[in-house]
C-alpha cells in the first residue's frame, strides 16, 4: 500500500566483519546505534526492516467537513462533530514535529476535504518549511486559480485527486455535488498555471472500485494520460452500509477467510505468457490457487495480514488534536461484514493540545501498540463470526483487548488510501 523510495548505495564491511550501512540508508530506515535491527533472510536475499518506532509519515486531518455528499463516503454514517483544526493547534503541531529527525512526509488527508479548510495553503507552506515531502488528497472541486497558485508557491509535492469514474456518467453518479467535466477543467487550469513555476507538482489518481464502476478501470490508463498523472491508487469501497457491502468486489476475503503466505508450499516458477483469450482463464486459476508464484524471478504471493500504517511508521493527527495510529481508528464508525454490522471505536493515544507529540509517540502505550500490531496476532474475526466479538473492535477470542485489528480491511489489503 505505500510508496517505496529506491536508494542505491554501497555498504562496506569493517575489520570485524560488521556491515556498515550508509547514512542515507540508516535515515531511510529510521535506524541508529540504539536500535535493534530486524533482518529477514530468504534464499540469497537479505531484507533490513525499518525501525517501526521511528516516525516517518504524519497524516494531518485539517477538517472533518466536506463540500460533497459522495455515496461511498464513510462520513455518511457518522454521529461525530464536523469540526476543523484551529490554526493555533496546527502551529503547535509544526513546532512539535521539529523534534522528529526521521520525518519524511506530511500528508493532508483524513475523512474530510482538506481544501475545505480556509488556511490550507498556509498549512502546506508551514509543513514544507520542515524540509519534508508534502502531499494532499482532494476531491478537486475547490481548485480555483488562487488555490492552485498557492499549491505551487507552497511547494506541494503530490496532489492526489479522487476519481471514481472515467467519464461524466459514473463519476457524477458516485460523487454527488461534483462534476467530472468541472474537475477536468480545474486540472487543465493547473497544467496551464504550472508553466509559470519551476516547481513540479506530481498528480496522483485515487480510484475507489466497486461493482457499479469496475468496468471503468479499463479506461483508467486514458484518464491517467488525459490529466498527466504520475501514479494511481485503486481501493475497494469501504462498506459503511449494506448497500456498499453489496458493491464490494472482494467479498471472498471478507466471507471466506484470509489467505496466508505458506513457506511450506512449493514455489512455482512461471515463464512469461501472452495474456489473451487462450491463456486468461488458466492464468487466473493458477495465480488464485497457488500462494508461492515466481514469474521470471519476481515472487508474487498473498501477503500476510499486517498494518501498512505501522510498517510505514505513520501517525494521524485528527482535526481536534487527538492522535490516532491509523486511518481505520481515526474516528468512530461502522463497517459491514458479511454477517453483521461492526462498530469501530476510535483509538486515541494522546492529544497534542495537552501533551507533546514526541512524548505521545514514545509513550509505553503507543510503543506497545506498535509492537503488538506489527506482530499482528489477532483472530480473523471477519471470517469466523462464531461469537459476539465480531460486532466491535473491543476484544477477540485470542485474548486481545481494544483495539483488535483482525477484521481491519486495510490490514487485509482490501481498502487503501494514499
Coordinates of C-alpha atoms in Angstrom, one line a residue:
X1 CA 0.0 0.0 0.0
X2 CA 2.7 2.7 0.4
X3 CA 5.1 4.4 -2.0
X4 CA 8.6 3.0 -1.9
X5 CA 11.7 5.1 -2.4
X6 CA 14.6 3.5 -4.2
X7 CA 18.0 4.1 -2.7
X8 CA 21.1 2.6 -4.3
X9 CA 24.2 2.8 -2.1
X10 CA 27.3 0.7 -1.4
X11 CA 27.7 -0.8 2.0
X12 CA 31.1 -1.9 3.5
X13 CA 32.4 -4.4 6.0
X14 CA 34.6 -3.2 8.8
X15 CA 37.6 -5.2 10.0
X16 CA 35.4 -7.3 12.3
X17 CA 33.1 -8.3 9.5
X18 CA 30.3 -6.0 10.5
X19 CA 28.2 -4.5 7.8
X20 CA 28.3 -0.7 7.8
X21 CA 25.3 1.0 6.2
X22 CA 25.5 4.4 4.5
X23 CA 23.9 7.3 6.4
X24 CA 21.2 7.7 3.7
X25 CA 20.1 4.1 4.2
X26 CA 20.1 4.5 8.0
X27 CA 18.0 7.6 7.8
X28 CA 15.5 6.0 5.4
X29 CA 15.0 3.0 7.7
X30 CA 14.9 5.2 10.9
X31 CA 17.8 3.3 12.4
X32 CA 20.5 4.4 14.8
X33 CA 23.1 2.9 17.1
X34 CA 20.4 2.5 19.8
X35 CA 18.1 0.3 17.6
X36 CA 17.8 -3.4 17.4
X37 CA 17.8 -4.2 13.6
X38 CA 15.3 -6.7 12.3
X39 CA 16.7 -8.8 9.4
X40 CA 14.8 -11.2 7.2
X41 CA 16.8 -13.8 5.1
X42 CA 15.2 -15.7 2.3
X43 CA 17.4 -17.7 0.0
X44 CA 20.1 -15.4 -1.3
X45 CA 18.3 -12.2 -0.3
X46 CA 18.5 -10.2 2.9
X47 CA 16.0 -7.5 3.9
X48 CA 16.7 -5.0 6.6
X49 CA 13.4 -3.8 8.1
X50 CA 12.7 -0.2 9.1
X51 CA 12.5 0.7 12.8
X52 CA 8.8 1.0 13.4
X53 CA 9.5 3.2 16.4
X54 CA 10.9 6.0 14.2
X55 CA 8.2 8.4 12.9
X56 CA 8.4 8.8 9.2
X57 CA 5.0 10.0 8.0
X58 CA 2.3 12.2 9.6
X59 CA -1.3 12.4 8.3
X60 CA -2.9 15.7 9.3
X61 CA -6.7 16.0 9.1
X62 CA -7.4 19.7 8.6
X63 CA -11.1 19.3 8.8
X64 CA -13.9 16.7 9.1
X65 CA -16.1 18.8 6.9
X66 CA -16.7 18.3 3.1
X67 CA -18.5 20.1 0.3
X68 CA -19.7 16.9 -1.3
X69 CA -22.0 14.0 -0.4
X70 CA -20.4 11.0 -2.1
X71 CA -22.4 7.8 -1.7
X72 CA -19.2 5.9 -1.0
X73 CA -18.2 8.2 1.9
X74 CA -17.9 6.7 5.4
X75 CA -18.9 10.2 6.8
X76 CA -22.5 9.3 5.9
X77 CA -22.8 7.1 9.0
X78 CA -21.1 9.5 11.5
X79 CA -22.6 11.0 14.6
X80 CA -19.4 13.0 15.3
X81 CA -18.9 16.7 15.3
X82 CA -17.8 18.0 11.9
X83 CA -15.1 20.4 13.1
X84 CA -11.8 21.8 11.7
X85 CA -8.3 22.3 13.1
X86 CA -7.7 25.6 14.8
X87 CA -4.6 27.3 13.3
X88 CA -3.1 27.6 16.8
X89 CA -3.3 23.8 17.1
X90 CA -1.7 23.4 13.7
X91 CA 1.1 25.8 14.5
X92 CA 1.9 24.0 17.7
X93 CA 2.0 20.7 15.8
X94 CA 4.5 22.1 13.3
X95 CA 6.8 23.1 16.2
X96 CA 6.4 19.7 17.8
X97 CA 7.3 17.9 14.5
X98 CA 10.7 19.6 14.5
X99 CA 11.6 17.1 17.3
X100 CA 11.4 14.2 14.9
X101 CA 14.7 13.7 13.0
X102 CA 13.5 10.9 10.7
X103 CA 10.3 12.6 9.5
X104 CA 10.0 12.2 5.7
X105 CA 6.4 13.0 4.7
X106 CA 3.4 15.0 5.7
X107 CA 0.0 14.1 4.2
X108 CA -3.0 16.3 4.4
X109 CA -6.0 14.0 4.4
X110 CA -8.5 12.2 6.6
X111 CA -12.2 11.8 6.5
X112 CA -12.9 15.4 5.4
X113 CA -11.9 17.5 2.4
X114 CA -8.6 19.3 3.2
X115 CA -9.1 22.1 0.7
X116 CA -12.3 23.0 2.6
X117 CA -10.1 24.5 5.3
X118 CA -9.7 28.2 4.7
X119 CA -6.0 28.1 5.8
X120 CA -4.9 25.0 3.9
X121 CA -2.3 26.9 1.8
X122 CA -0.8 28.3 4.9
X123 CA -0.7 24.8 6.4
X124 CA 1.1 23.4 3.3
X125 CA 3.7 26.2 3.4
X126 CA 4.4 25.6 7.1
X127 CA 4.7 21.9 6.5
X128 CA 7.0 22.2 3.6
X129 CA 9.3 24.5 5.6
X130 CA 10.2 21.5 7.7
X131 CA 12.1 20.1 4.7
X132 CA 9.9 17.1 4.1
X133 CA 7.7 15.8 1.3
X134 CA 4.2 17.3 1.4
X135 CA 1.1 15.6 -0.2
X136 CA -2.6 16.3 -0.1
X137 CA -5.6 14.3 -1.2
X138 CA -8.7 16.2 -2.5
X139 CA -11.9 15.8 -4.5
X140 CA -10.5 18.6 -6.8
X141 CA -13.7 20.7 -6.8
X142 CA -12.2 23.7 -5.0
X143 CA -9.1 24.0 -7.1
X144 CA -9.6 27.5 -8.4
X145 CA -6.7 29.7 -9.7
X146 CA -5.9 31.2 -6.2
X147 CA -5.8 27.7 -4.7
X148 CA -3.6 26.3 -7.5
X149 CA -1.1 29.1 -7.3
X150 CA -1.0 28.7 -3.6
X151 CA -0.1 25.0 -4.0
X152 CA 2.8 25.9 -6.3
X153 CA 4.0 28.7 -4.1
X154 CA 3.8 26.3 -1.1
X155 CA 5.9 23.8 -3.0
X156 CA 3.4 21.0 -2.7
X157 CA 5.0 17.7 -3.9
X158 CA 2.0 15.5 -4.7
X159 CA -1.7 16.3 -5.4
X160 CA -4.0 13.2 -5.1
X161 CA -7.3 13.6 -6.9
X162 CA -10.2 11.3 -6.2
X163 CA -11.8 9.8 -9.3
X164 CA -14.4 7.1 -9.1
X165 CA -15.2 7.1 -12.8
X166 CA -13.5 7.9 -16.1
X167 CA -16.5 9.7 -17.6
X168 CA -19.3 12.0 -16.7
X169 CA -21.9 9.3 -16.1
X170 CA -20.1 7.2 -13.5
X171 CA -18.2 10.0 -11.8
X172 CA -21.2 12.2 -11.3
X173 CA -23.3 9.3 -10.1
X174 CA -20.9 8.5 -7.3
X175 CA -19.7 12.0 -6.4
X176 CA -22.9 13.8 -5.6
X177 CA -22.3 17.5 -5.8
X178 CA -19.2 17.2 -8.1
X179 CA -18.8 17.3 -11.9
X180 CA -16.4 15.2 -13.9
X181 CA -16.1 17.9 -16.6
X182 CA -15.5 20.6 -13.9
X183 CA -12.7 18.7 -12.2
X184 CA -11.0 18.0 -15.6
X185 CA -11.2 21.8 -16.3
X186 CA -9.6 22.5 -13.0
X187 CA -6.8 20.1 -13.8
X188 CA -6.3 21.8 -17.2
X189 CA -6.0 25.1 -15.3
X190 CA -3.4 23.5 -13.0
X191 CA -1.4 22.4 -16.0
X192 CA -1.5 25.9 -17.6
X193 CA -0.5 27.6 -14.4
X194 CA 2.3 25.1 -13.9
X195 CA 4.1 26.8 -16.8
X196 CA 4.6 29.8 -14.6
X197 CA 6.5 27.9 -12.0
X198 CA 9.8 26.0 -11.9
X199 CA 8.4 23.7 -9.2
X200 CA 6.6 20.5 -10.3
X201 CA 3.5 19.1 -8.6
X202 CA 3.1 15.4 -9.3
X203 CA -0.5 14.3 -9.8
X204 CA -1.9 11.1 -8.5
X205 CA -5.3 9.5 -9.0
X206 CA -7.2 7.7 -6.2
X207 CA -9.9 5.4 -7.5
X208 CA -12.5 3.6 -5.4
X209 CA -13.6 0.5 -7.3
X210 CA -17.0 -1.3 -6.9
X211 CA -19.4 -3.4 -8.9
X212 CA -21.1 -0.4 -10.4
X213 CA -17.9 1.2 -11.8
X214 CA -15.4 -1.6 -12.1
X215 CA -15.6 -1.5 -15.9
X216 CA -14.2 2.0 -15.7
X217 CA -10.8 0.5 -14.8
X218 CA -10.5 -0.5 -18.5
X219 CA -10.3 3.2 -19.3
X220 CA -8.1 4.3 -16.3
X221 CA -5.0 4.5 -18.5
X222 CA -6.7 7.0 -20.7
X223 CA -7.7 9.1 -17.7
X224 CA -4.1 8.9 -16.4
X225 CA -2.8 10.2 -19.8
X226 CA -5.5 12.8 -20.1
X227 CA -4.7 14.5 -16.8
X228 CA -1.0 13.8 -16.8
X229 CA -1.0 11.7 -13.6
X230 CA 2.3 10.1 -12.5
X231 CA 0.7 7.5 -10.3
X232 CA -2.7 5.8 -9.5
X233 CA -4.0 4.0 -6.4
X234 CA -7.0 1.7 -6.6
X235 CA -9.0 0.7 -3.5
X236 CA -12.1 -1.3 -2.8
X237 CA -15.0 0.6 -1.4
X238 CA -15.2 0.7 2.4
X239 CA -18.6 -0.8 3.3
X240 CA -20.2 1.7 5.6
X241 CA -23.7 0.2 5.0
X242 CA -25.4 -2.8 3.4
X243 CA -25.6 -1.1 0.0
X244 CA -21.8 -0.6 -0.1
X245 CA -21.3 -4.2 1.0
X246 CA -23.3 -5.3 -2.0
X247 CA -21.0 -3.2 -4.1
X248 CA -17.8 -4.8 -2.9
X249 CA -15.5 -6.7 -5.4
X250 CA -13.6 -8.5 -2.7
X251 CA -16.2 -10.3 -0.6
X252 CA -14.3 -13.6 -0.7
X253 CA -11.7 -12.0 1.6
X254 CA -14.5 -10.9 4.0
X255 CA -16.6 -14.0 3.9
X256 CA -14.2 -16.9 3.2
X257 CA -11.3 -16.1 5.4
X258 CA -7.7 -15.0 4.9
X259 CA -5.1 -16.5 2.6
X260 CA -1.8 -16.7 4.4
X261 CA 1.6 -17.0 2.7
X262 CA 2.8 -20.5 3.3
X263 CA 6.5 -21.1 3.2
X264 CA 5.9 -24.8 3.1
X265 CA 4.0 -24.7 -0.2
X266 CA 6.0 -25.4 -3.3
X267 CA 7.3 -22.5 -5.3
X268 CA 6.0 -22.4 -8.9
X269 CA 8.2 -20.7 -11.4
X270 CA 6.3 -19.4 -14.4
X271 CA 7.6 -18.0 -17.7
X272 CA 6.1 -15.0 -19.5
X273 CA 2.8 -15.7 -21.3
X274 CA 0.6 -13.6 -23.5
X275 CA -2.5 -12.7 -21.7
X276 CA -5.3 -13.4 -24.1
X277 CA -8.5 -15.4 -24.6
X278 CA -6.4 -18.6 -24.8
X279 CA -4.5 -18.1 -21.5
X280 CA -6.5 -15.8 -19.3
X281 CA -8.7 -18.4 -17.6
X282 CA -5.8 -20.8 -16.8
X283 CA -3.6 -18.0 -15.6
X284 CA -6.4 -16.7 -13.4
X285 CA -6.8 -20.0 -11.6
X286 CA -3.0 -20.6 -11.4
X287 CA -2.4 -17.3 -9.6
X288 CA -5.6 -17.6 -7.5
X289 CA -5.0 -21.2 -6.3
X290 CA -1.3 -21.1 -5.6
X291 CA 0.4 -18.9 -3.0
X292 CA 4.1 -19.0 -4.0
X293 CA 4.2 -18.0 -7.7
X294 CA 7.5 -16.8 -9.1
X295 CA 7.2 -15.4 -12.6
X296 CA 10.7 -14.9 -14.1
X297 CA 12.2 -14.2 -10.7
X298 CA 9.6 -11.8 -9.3
X299 CA 7.7 -13.5 -6.5
X300 CA 4.0 -12.9 -6.2
X301 CA 2.1 -14.3 -3.2
X302 CA -0.8 -13.4 -1.0
X303 CA 0.6 -11.1 1.7
X304 CA 0.2 -12.0 5.3
X305 CA -2.1 -9.8 7.3
X306 CA -0.3 -6.7 8.6
X307 CA -0.7 -3.0 9.1
X308 CA 0.9 -0.7 6.5
X309 CA 0.5 2.3 8.8
X310 CA 2.7 0.6 11.4
X311 CA 5.2 -0.7 8.9
X312 CA 5.5 2.7 7.2
X313 CA 5.8 4.4 10.6
X314 CA 2.8 6.7 10.4
X315 CA 0.7 8.6 12.9
X316 CA -2.5 10.5 12.4
X317 CA -3.4 13.9 13.9
X318 CA -7.2 14.5 13.9
X319 CA -8.7 17.9 13.4
X320 CA -9.2 18.3 17.1
X321 CA -5.6 17.4 18.0
X322 CA -6.3 13.8 19.0
X323 CA -3.6 11.3 18.0
X324 CA -4.6 8.0 16.4
X325 CA -2.3 5.3 14.9
X326 CA -4.1 4.7 11.6
X327 CA -6.9 5.8 9.3
X328 CA -9.2 2.9 10.5
X329 CA -9.0 4.1 14.1
X330 CA -9.2 7.8 13.5
X331 CA -12.9 8.2 14.1
X332 CA -15.8 6.1 15.4
X333 CA -17.7 4.5 12.5
X334 CA -19.5 1.4 11.4
X335 CA -18.3 -1.1 8.8
X336 CA -20.3 -4.0 7.4
X337 CA -19.1 -7.6 7.2
X338 CA -21.0 -10.5 5.5
X339 CA -22.8 -11.5 8.7
X340 CA -23.1 -8.3 10.8
X341 CA -22.6 -4.7 11.5
X342 CA -19.2 -4.0 13.1
X343 CA -18.9 -0.9 15.4
X344 CA -15.4 0.6 15.2
X345 CA -14.3 2.7 18.2
X346 CA -11.6 5.3 17.5
X347 CA -8.4 4.7 19.4
X348 CA -6.9 7.9 20.8
X349 CA -3.4 7.6 22.1
X350 CA -3.0 11.3 23.1
X351 CA -3.9 14.9 22.4
X352 CA -1.2 17.3 21.1
X353 CA -3.1 20.2 22.9
X354 CA -2.4 18.5 26.2
X355 CA 0.9 16.7 25.6
X356 CA 3.9 16.9 23.3
X357 CA 3.6 14.6 20.2
X358 CA 7.1 13.3 20.9
X359 CA 6.0 12.1 24.4
X360 CA 2.9 10.6 23.0
X361 CA 4.8 8.7 20.2
X362 CA 7.4 7.4 22.7
X363 CA 4.9 6.5 25.4
X364 CA 4.8 2.9 26.7
X365 CA 1.2 2.7 25.5
X366 CA 1.9 3.7 21.9
X367 CA 5.2 1.7 21.7
X368 CA 3.5 -1.4 22.9
X369 CA 0.6 -0.8 20.5
X370 CA 3.1 -0.7 17.6
X371 CA 4.8 -3.8 18.7
X372 CA 1.5 -5.7 19.1
X373 CA 0.1 -4.6 15.7
X374 CA 3.4 -5.3 14.0
X375 CA 3.2 -8.9 15.3
X376 CA -0.5 -9.0 14.2
X377 CA -1.5 -11.9 16.4
X378 CA -5.2 -11.1 16.1
X379 CA -8.1 -13.5 15.4
X380 CA -9.5 -13.3 11.9
X381 CA -13.0 -12.1 13.1
X382 CA -14.1 -11.3 9.5
X383 CA -14.1 -15.0 8.6
X384 CA -15.3 -16.6 11.9
X385 CA -18.5 -15.0 13.1
X386 CA -18.7 -17.6 15.9
X387 CA -19.1 -15.1 18.7
X388 CA -20.3 -11.6 19.5
X389 CA -16.7 -10.2 19.3
X390 CA -17.2 -9.6 15.6
X391 CA -19.7 -6.9 16.4
X392 CA -17.0 -4.5 17.6
X393 CA -13.2 -3.9 17.8
X394 CA -13.2 -4.2 21.6
X395 CA -11.8 -7.8 22.0
X396 CA -11.2 -11.0 20.2
X397 CA -11.0 -14.7 21.1
X398 CA -7.2 -14.6 21.2
X399 CA -7.4 -12.6 24.4
X400 CA -6.6 -9.2 22.7
X401 CA -8.3 -6.1 24.1
X402 CA -9.3 -2.9 22.2
X403 CA -8.5 -2.1 19.6
X404 CA -8.4 -5.5 17.9
X405 CA -7.3 -5.4 14.3
X406 CA -8.1 -8.8 12.9
X407 CA -11.0 -7.7 10.8
X408 CA -9.4 -4.5 9.6
X409 CA -9.9 -4.2 5.8
X410 CA -6.8 -2.0 5.5
X411 CA -4.7 -4.9 7.1
X412 CA -6.2 -7.4 4.6
X413 CA -5.3 -5.3 1.6
X414 CA -9.0 -4.7 0.7
X415 CA -9.0 -0.9 1.1
X416 CA -6.2 1.5 0.9
X417 CA -5.5 5.3 0.8
X418 CA -2.6 7.5 -0.5

